[in-house]
GROMACS .gro file of C-alpha atoms in nm:
model
  361
    1MET     CA    1  18.065  -4.488  -4.341
    2LYS     CA    2  17.970  -4.744  -4.074
    3LEU     CA    3  18.093  -4.648  -3.729
    4GLU     CA    4  18.168  -4.902  -3.456
    5ASN     CA    5  18.157  -4.779  -3.096
    6TYR     CA    6  18.213  -4.422  -3.208
    7GLU     CA    7  18.231  -4.149  -2.944
    8MET     CA    8  18.182  -3.775  -2.994
    9CYS     CA    9  18.268  -3.544  -2.704
   10LEU     CA   10  18.145  -3.188  -2.735
   11PRO     CA   11  18.240  -2.895  -2.512
   12ASN     CA   12  18.035  -2.782  -2.214
   13TYR     CA   13  18.042  -2.410  -2.149
   14SER     CA   14  17.899  -2.128  -1.942
   15ILE     CA   15  17.894  -1.768  -2.059
   16GLY     CA   16  17.816  -1.446  -1.875
   17SER     CA   17  17.962  -1.205  -1.621
   18GLY     CA   18  17.898  -1.424  -1.316
   19ILE     CA   19  17.979  -1.775  -1.437
   20TYR     CA   20  18.283  -1.821  -1.209
   21GLY     CA   21  18.020  -1.875  -0.943
   22GLN     CA   22  17.948  -2.213  -1.107
   23ILE     CA   23  18.294  -2.355  -1.034
   24LYS     CA   24  18.175  -2.580  -0.752
   25ARG     CA   25  17.888  -2.718  -0.962
   26PHE     CA   26  18.108  -2.826  -1.251
   27CYS     CA   27  18.438  -2.904  -1.079
   28SER     CA   28  18.350  -3.073  -0.749
   29PRO     CA   29  18.321  -3.426  -0.900
   30TYR     CA   30  18.694  -3.416  -0.973
   31GLY     CA   31  18.835  -3.317  -0.633
   32ASP     CA   32  18.918  -2.991  -0.460
   33LYS     CA   33  19.288  -2.919  -0.521
   34ILE     CA   34  19.349  -2.680  -0.810
   35LEU     CA   35  19.663  -2.590  -1.000
   36ILE     CA   36  19.626  -2.266  -1.195
   37ILE     CA   37  19.837  -2.238  -1.510
   38SER     CA   38  19.823  -1.902  -1.682
   39GLY     CA   39  19.995  -1.628  -1.872
   40HIS     CA   40  20.110  -1.317  -1.687
   41LYS     CA   41  19.853  -1.072  -1.822
   42SER     CA   42  19.574  -1.328  -1.815
   43TYR     CA   43  19.627  -1.400  -1.446
   44ASP     CA   44  19.616  -1.030  -1.367
   45ALA     CA   45  19.289  -1.004  -1.562
   46ALA     CA   46  19.111  -1.306  -1.416
   47SER     CA   47  19.244  -1.352  -1.063
   48PRO     CA   48  19.042  -1.071  -0.895
   49LYS     CA   49  18.726  -1.267  -0.980
   50LEU     CA   50  18.866  -1.619  -1.001
   51ILE     CA   51  19.045  -1.649  -0.666
   52PRO     CA   52  18.744  -1.537  -0.455
   53ALA     CA   53  18.519  -1.769  -0.658
   54ILE     CA   54  18.751  -2.063  -0.584
   55GLU     CA   55  18.762  -1.978  -0.213
   56VAL     CA   56  18.384  -1.948  -0.188
   57SER     CA   57  18.355  -2.288  -0.355
   58GLY     CA   58  18.562  -2.445  -0.075
   59PHE     CA   59  18.845  -2.549  -0.307
   60SER     CA   60  19.215  -2.484  -0.250
   61VAL     CA   61  19.474  -2.354  -0.491
   62VAL     CA   62  19.780  -2.574  -0.441
   63GLY     CA   63  19.985  -2.375  -0.687
   64HIS     CA   64  20.000  -2.120  -0.964
   65VAL     CA   65  20.257  -2.133  -1.243
   66TYR     CA   66  20.307  -1.940  -1.564
   67TYR     CA   67  20.299  -2.168  -1.867
   68GLY     CA   68  20.585  -2.006  -2.057
   69LYS     CA   69  20.585  -1.855  -2.405
   70ASP     CA   70  20.483  -2.105  -2.673
   71CYS     CA   71  20.283  -2.428  -2.684
   72THR     CA   72  20.571  -2.674  -2.722
   73TYR     CA   73  20.631  -3.032  -2.615
   74SER     CA   74  20.929  -2.920  -2.407
   75THR     CA   75  20.704  -2.681  -2.215
   76VAL     CA   76  20.452  -2.960  -2.157
   77GLU     CA   77  20.724  -3.190  -2.022
   78ARG     CA   78  20.857  -2.916  -1.793
   79LEU     CA   79  20.512  -2.860  -1.643
   80LYS     CA   80  20.447  -3.233  -1.607
   81GLU     CA   81  20.755  -3.271  -1.387
   82LEU     CA   82  20.637  -3.011  -1.135
   83PRO     CA   83  20.542  -3.166  -0.798
   84VAL     CA   84  20.247  -2.927  -0.773
   85TYR     CA   85  20.108  -3.070  -1.098
   86GLN     CA   86  20.120  -3.420  -0.953
   87GLU     CA   87  19.951  -3.300  -0.634
   88ALA     CA   88  19.664  -3.120  -0.803
   89ASP     CA   89  19.329  -3.288  -0.871
   90MET     CA   90  19.263  -3.059  -1.167
   91VAL     CA   91  19.413  -2.778  -1.371
   92PHE     CA   92  19.254  -2.440  -1.439
   93ALA     CA   93  19.396  -2.307  -1.767
   94VAL     CA   94  19.363  -1.928  -1.760
   95GLY     CA   95  19.463  -1.731  -2.066
   96GLY     CA   96  19.478  -1.721  -2.442
   97GLY     CA   97  19.517  -1.989  -2.704
   98LYS     CA   98  19.879  -2.088  -2.645
   99CYS     CA   99  19.835  -2.119  -2.269
  100ILE     CA  100  19.516  -2.320  -2.302
  101ASP     CA  101  19.661  -2.543  -2.576
  102THR     CA  102  19.964  -2.610  -2.358
  103CYS     CA  103  19.741  -2.713  -2.069
  104LYS     CA  104  19.525  -2.938  -2.287
  105CYS     CA  105  19.834  -3.117  -2.418
  106LEU     CA  106  19.958  -3.149  -2.060
  107CYS     CA  107  19.637  -3.279  -1.907
  108ILE     CA  108  19.400  -3.456  -2.145
  109GLU     CA  109  19.611  -3.756  -2.244
  110ASP     CA  110  19.746  -3.770  -1.889
  111GLY     CA  111  19.394  -3.811  -1.752
  112LYS     CA  112  19.411  -3.492  -1.544
  113PRO     CA  113  19.083  -3.295  -1.549
  114ILE     CA  114  19.125  -2.956  -1.712
  115PHE     CA  115  18.892  -2.654  -1.706
  116THR     CA  116  18.950  -2.357  -1.932
  117PHE     CA  117  18.906  -1.987  -1.853
  118PRO     CA  118  18.967  -1.781  -2.168
  119THR     CA  119  19.068  -1.422  -2.102
  120ILE     CA  120  19.077  -1.308  -2.465
  121ALA     CA  121  18.837  -1.382  -2.751
  122SER     CA  122  19.091  -1.446  -3.024
  123ASN     CA  123  19.037  -1.816  -3.092
  124CYS     CA  124  18.844  -2.131  -3.007
  125ALA     CA  125  19.118  -2.309  -2.809
  126ALA     CA  126  18.908  -2.319  -2.491
  127CYS     CA  127  18.648  -2.543  -2.658
  128THR     CA  128  18.851  -2.760  -2.898
  129SER     CA  129  19.006  -3.104  -2.867
  130VAL     CA  130  19.329  -3.006  -3.041
  131SER     CA  131  19.646  -2.822  -2.943
  132ILE     CA  132  19.846  -2.626  -3.199
  133MET     CA  133  20.206  -2.723  -3.130
  134TYR     CA  134  20.512  -2.513  -3.209
  135MET     CA  135  20.883  -2.585  -3.216
  136ASP     CA  136  21.105  -2.424  -2.956
  137ASP     CA  137  21.205  -2.152  -3.202
  138GLY     CA  138  20.840  -2.047  -3.245
  139VAL     CA  139  20.782  -2.207  -3.586
  140PHE     CA  140  20.460  -2.407  -3.629
  141LEU     CA  141  20.507  -2.782  -3.583
  142LYS     CA  142  20.172  -2.964  -3.606
  143PRO     CA  143  19.824  -3.003  -3.454
  144HIS     CA  144  19.798  -3.252  -3.167
  145PHE     CA  145  19.450  -3.407  -3.146
  146PHE     CA  146  19.267  -3.548  -2.844
  147LYS     CA  147  18.954  -3.756  -2.801
  148GLU     CA  148  18.781  -3.493  -2.587
  149PRO     CA  149  18.794  -3.122  -2.502
  150ALA     CA  150  18.826  -2.965  -2.156
  151LYS     CA  151  18.570  -3.069  -1.894
  152HIS     CA  152  18.407  -2.725  -1.892
  153VAL     CA  153  18.471  -2.379  -2.036
  154PHE     CA  154  18.405  -2.068  -1.825
  155ILE     CA  155  18.358  -1.771  -2.059
  156ASP     CA  156  18.342  -1.454  -1.848
  157THR     CA  157  18.226  -1.185  -2.089
  158GLU     CA  158  18.310  -0.903  -1.849
  159ILE     CA  159  18.675  -1.011  -1.839
  160LEU     CA  160  18.683  -1.060  -2.216
  161SER     CA  161  18.536  -0.714  -2.278
  162GLN     CA  162  18.820  -0.558  -2.078
  163ALA     CA  163  19.086  -0.729  -2.291
  164PRO     CA  164  19.260  -0.535  -2.572
  165ALA     CA  165  19.026  -0.523  -2.871
  166ARG     CA  166  19.299  -0.643  -3.109
  167TYR     CA  167  19.241  -0.999  -2.983
  168LEU     CA  168  18.874  -0.997  -3.078
  169TRP     CA  169  18.977  -0.825  -3.402
  170ALA     CA  170  19.208  -1.112  -3.491
  171GLY     CA  171  18.957  -1.369  -3.366
  172ILE     CA  172  18.702  -1.244  -3.615
  173GLY     CA  173  18.937  -1.320  -3.904
  174ASP     CA  174  19.028  -1.666  -3.777
  175THR     CA  175  18.662  -1.750  -3.717
  176TYR     CA  176  18.494  -1.654  -4.041
  177ALA     CA  177  18.770  -1.849  -4.219
  178LYS     CA  178  18.631  -2.169  -4.065
  179TYR     CA  179  18.316  -2.148  -4.275
  180TYR     CA  180  18.491  -2.095  -4.604
  181GLU     CA  181  18.763  -2.351  -4.541
  182ALA     CA  182  18.514  -2.617  -4.431
  183THR     CA  183  18.282  -2.563  -4.726
  184ILE     CA  184  18.564  -2.563  -4.981
  185SER     CA  185  18.737  -2.870  -4.833
  186SER     CA  186  18.413  -3.070  -4.828
  187ARG     CA  187  18.277  -2.958  -5.164
  188ASP     CA  188  18.091  -3.220  -5.373
  189GLU     CA  189  18.150  -3.498  -5.119
  190ASP     CA  190  17.908  -3.746  -4.965
  191LEU     CA  191  17.986  -3.655  -4.608
  192PRO     CA  192  17.943  -3.869  -4.296
  193HIS     CA  193  17.706  -3.728  -4.036
  194PHE     CA  194  17.964  -3.565  -3.810
  195THR     CA  195  18.142  -3.390  -4.098
  196ALA     CA  196  17.812  -3.268  -4.241
  197MET     CA  197  17.727  -3.135  -3.893
  198GLY     CA  198  18.060  -2.954  -3.878
  199VAL     CA  199  18.005  -2.791  -4.216
  200ALA     CA  200  17.653  -2.687  -4.111
  201VAL     CA  201  17.778  -2.544  -3.779
  202SER     CA  202  18.056  -2.357  -3.958
  203ARG     CA  203  17.801  -2.115  -4.105
  204MET     CA  204  17.757  -1.987  -3.747
  205CYS     CA  205  18.126  -1.898  -3.755
  206MET     CA  206  18.073  -1.653  -4.039
  207GLU     CA  207  17.720  -1.508  -4.036
  208PRO     CA  208  17.720  -1.355  -3.684
  209LEU     CA  209  18.056  -1.190  -3.750
  210VAL     CA  210  17.947  -1.034  -4.077
  211LYS     CA  211  17.642  -0.903  -3.890
  212TYR     CA  212  17.790  -0.810  -3.551
  213GLY     CA  213  18.168  -0.812  -3.597
  214ALA     CA  214  18.229  -0.442  -3.659
  215THR     CA  215  17.996  -0.333  -3.376
  216ALA     CA  216  18.148  -0.590  -3.140
  217TYR     CA  217  18.498  -0.467  -3.219
  218HIS     CA  218  18.411  -0.102  -3.160
  219ASP     CA  219  18.230  -0.193  -2.835
  220ASN     CA  220  18.533  -0.391  -2.721
  221LYS     CA  221  18.755  -0.089  -2.782
  222LYS     CA  222  18.529   0.098  -2.538
  223HIS     CA  223  18.525  -0.206  -2.303
  224VAL     CA  224  18.149  -0.235  -2.339
  225CYS     CA  225  18.007  -0.585  -2.291
  226SER     CA  226  17.723  -0.547  -2.542
  227ASP     CA  227  17.497  -0.802  -2.703
  228ALA     CA  228  17.693  -0.766  -3.027
  229PHE     CA  229  18.014  -0.835  -2.835
  230GLU     CA  230  17.865  -1.148  -2.676
  231GLN     CA  231  17.744  -1.274  -3.015
  232ALA     CA  232  18.094  -1.231  -3.155
  233VAL     CA  233  18.247  -1.412  -2.856
  234LEU     CA  234  18.009  -1.704  -2.898
  235ALA     CA  235  18.098  -1.732  -3.265
  236ILE     CA  236  18.473  -1.716  -3.202
  237VAL     CA  237  18.503  -1.936  -2.893
  238VAL     CA  238  18.206  -2.175  -2.910
  239SER     CA  239  18.080  -2.212  -3.267
  240THR     CA  240  18.429  -2.254  -3.405
  241GLY     CA  241  18.525  -2.499  -3.132
  242ILE     CA  242  18.222  -2.718  -3.199
  243ALA     CA  243  18.275  -2.703  -3.575
  244SER     CA  244  18.640  -2.797  -3.525
  245ILE     CA  245  18.552  -3.108  -3.324
  246PHE     CA  246  18.299  -3.226  -3.583
  247LEU     CA  247  18.533  -3.156  -3.874
  248THR     CA  248  18.845  -3.322  -3.739
  249ARG     CA  249  18.848  -3.699  -3.700
  250ASP     CA  250  19.161  -3.914  -3.700
  251PHE     CA  251  19.016  -4.159  -3.956
  252THR     CA  252  18.881  -3.905  -4.207
  253PRO     CA  253  19.029  -3.622  -4.411
  254ASP     CA  254  19.082  -3.296  -4.223
  255TYR     CA  255  18.805  -3.055  -4.318
  256ASN     CA  256  18.905  -2.819  -4.040
  257SER     CA  257  19.155  -2.610  -4.232
  258GLY     CA  258  19.237  -2.479  -4.575
  259LEU     CA  259  19.437  -2.237  -4.783
  260ALA     CA  260  19.413  -1.942  -4.542
  261HIS     CA  261  19.577  -2.147  -4.267
  262ALA     CA  262  19.834  -2.294  -4.506
  263ILE     CA  263  19.940  -1.938  -4.588
  264PHE     CA  264  19.963  -1.847  -4.220
  265TYR     CA  265  20.176  -2.149  -4.126
  266ALA     CA  266  20.409  -2.095  -4.422
  267LEU     CA  267  20.453  -1.732  -4.321
  268THR     CA  268  20.558  -1.830  -3.966
  269ASN     CA  269  20.898  -1.899  -4.119
  270TYR     CA  270  20.943  -1.523  -4.091
  271PRO     CA  271  20.986  -1.421  -3.723
  272VAL     CA  272  20.796  -1.095  -3.780
  273ILE     CA  273  20.470  -1.290  -3.807
  274GLU     CA  274  20.490  -1.427  -3.452
  275GLU     CA  275  20.660  -1.115  -3.315
  276LYS     CA  276  20.421  -0.849  -3.449
  277HIS     CA  277  20.104  -1.018  -3.572
  278LEU     CA  278  19.826  -1.238  -3.439
  279HIS     CA  279  19.722  -1.573  -3.583
  280GLY     CA  280  19.373  -1.467  -3.687
  281GLU     CA  281  19.500  -1.141  -3.832
  282VAL     CA  282  19.720  -1.329  -4.079
  283VAL     CA  283  19.452  -1.593  -4.146
  284ALA     CA  284  19.215  -1.309  -4.240
  285TYR     CA  285  19.468  -1.197  -4.498
  286GLY     CA  286  19.511  -1.554  -4.624
  287MET     CA  287  19.134  -1.587  -4.660
  288LEU     CA  288  19.140  -1.323  -4.932
  289TYR     CA  289  19.374  -1.550  -5.130
  290ALA     CA  290  19.151  -1.849  -5.066
  291LEU     CA  291  18.841  -1.675  -5.201
  292LEU     CA  292  19.026  -1.538  -5.504
  293VAL     CA  293  19.176  -1.877  -5.586
  294ASP     CA  294  18.834  -2.039  -5.544
  295GLY     CA  295  18.666  -1.783  -5.769
  296GLN     CA  296  18.409  -1.674  -5.509
  297LYS     CA  297  18.382  -1.311  -5.621
  298GLU     CA  298  18.071  -1.219  -5.420
  299GLU     CA  299  18.211  -1.369  -5.100
  300PHE     CA  300  18.551  -1.213  -5.166
  301ASP     CA  301  18.392  -0.870  -5.201
  302LYS     CA  302  18.201  -0.923  -4.874
  303ILE     CA  303  18.507  -1.031  -4.676
  304TYR     CA  304  18.733  -0.769  -4.836
  305ALA     CA  305  18.483  -0.503  -4.728
  306LEU     CA  306  18.467  -0.647  -4.374
  307ASN     CA  307  18.847  -0.660  -4.348
  308ARG     CA  308  18.867  -0.300  -4.469
  309GLU     CA  309  18.603  -0.186  -4.217
  310LEU     CA  310  18.782  -0.362  -3.933
  311GLY     CA  311  19.133  -0.268  -4.043
  312LEU     CA  312  19.234  -0.630  -4.099
  313PRO     CA  313  19.516  -0.687  -4.351
  314LEU     CA  314  19.452  -0.626  -4.719
  315LYS     CA  315  19.810  -0.617  -4.851
  316LEU     CA  316  20.143  -0.783  -4.774
  317ALA     CA  317  20.274  -0.462  -4.619
  318ASP     CA  318  19.998  -0.486  -4.360
  319ILE     CA  319  20.169  -0.799  -4.222
  320ASP     CA  320  20.525  -0.666  -4.277
  321ILE     CA  321  20.601  -0.908  -4.561
  322THR     CA  322  20.747  -0.808  -4.897
  323GLU     CA  323  20.649  -0.953  -5.232
  324ASP     CA  324  20.992  -1.114  -5.260
  325GLN     CA  325  20.949  -1.279  -4.921
  326PHE     CA  326  20.606  -1.412  -5.018
  327LYS     CA  327  20.749  -1.551  -5.340
  328GLU     CA  328  21.020  -1.729  -5.138
  329ILE     CA  329  20.767  -1.936  -4.944
  330ILE     CA  330  20.493  -1.957  -5.205
  331SER     CA  331  20.600  -2.303  -5.323
  332ASP     CA  332  20.568  -2.434  -4.968
  333ILE     CA  333  20.200  -2.341  -4.940
  334PRO     CA  334  20.053  -2.603  -5.179
  335GLU     CA  335  20.248  -2.875  -4.993
  336ARG     CA  336  20.094  -2.793  -4.656
  337SER     CA  337  19.863  -3.050  -4.495
  338ASP     CA  338  19.594  -2.781  -4.470
  339VAL     CA  339  19.531  -2.809  -4.846
  340ALA     CA  340  19.601  -3.181  -4.879
  341HIS     CA  341  19.225  -3.241  -4.893
  342TYR     CA  342  19.112  -2.970  -5.131
  343PRO     CA  343  18.877  -3.015  -5.429
  344TYR     CA  344  19.161  -2.913  -5.661
  345ARG     CA  345  19.537  -2.872  -5.661
  346VAL     CA  346  19.646  -2.529  -5.539
  347THR     CA  347  19.932  -2.409  -5.757
  348ARG     CA  348  20.205  -2.151  -5.727
  349GLN     CA  349  20.057  -1.962  -6.021
  350MET     CA  350  19.716  -1.937  -5.853
  351LEU     CA  351  19.882  -1.778  -5.551
  352LEU     CA  352  20.094  -1.543  -5.758
  353ASP     CA  353  19.788  -1.426  -5.951
  354ALA     CA  354  19.601  -1.365  -5.624
  355MET     CA  355  19.897  -1.176  -5.481
  356VAL     CA  356  19.916  -0.946  -5.783
  357LYS     CA  357  19.542  -0.878  -5.771
  358LEU     CA  358  19.546  -0.796  -5.401
  359GLU     CA  359  19.851  -0.571  -5.427
  360GLU     CA  360  19.688  -0.377  -5.710
  361MET     CA  361  19.357  -0.320  -5.529
   0.00000   0.00000   0.00000
């Protein structure tokens, strides 16, 4: 594939317990007036370190608003109309995936500089150039892609280690899925350079978590910021974000997703998924289907054992779904865009067979 004037923008990031001290270095080229957009819990977690760091940098906070509940276009439009948003030189997005995705959708196409401050390690939103959009009723709508990610990502490991461990727990499932989905989606293809890079990077989304994931999770439960915890955070937030950018181009097939995500998005039709379960938790369950359908017995055994060790879902009851409910949405799964570029047609029967096998284990 010959590329004309092609641009690839990768994320810049800092990681450690004192990286808020670098705010002036990375943000000063864009002005000095900051609007903070956050979730409620995330602001409580980050503000004791963030606000003093902003003040020491000589910047001013012209406003702080809570983003809302879901990443929706109506939420983006509401925030865009705020006078304080117009006044601000830049936005600091402080929180989890939905808050950060909302802020990216708000700022990037509008030309407003955005800096991300993740407070939980459940996903790669802080580093990606995509926002996962939902409808106002909480049902998944579509991914919204951008040409670039946030200007800089500030990953404070001390703050992340104090977050509830269930977020890292779910992030592990969402992250290792990237490797399997990328390698299956790209199988037997002559890949352009950036896609091949994404597939290669995706291995770093799986291997560190198989090695460090269980230790990192148990350390997080004790709020210990260990080396294993940091390795898991890097895999979840950074490796997956970089792989996502390489794997998702608007003029190529989407290698960034697969059957595990198709299962998750189909299951969002049941409110219990959004009400009681985390994205990566359900993706981890869907990954078991993906490996069974793909016939990867050795990898299935490895991931099944990891899920069991971590307490990630192994059966439908673990995500509060019945067999009848799964059968109701099973025909929707093969029609999802996540499996539109798969090396074979996923069928209802494949999914039924996988369901029966999992339920019997």
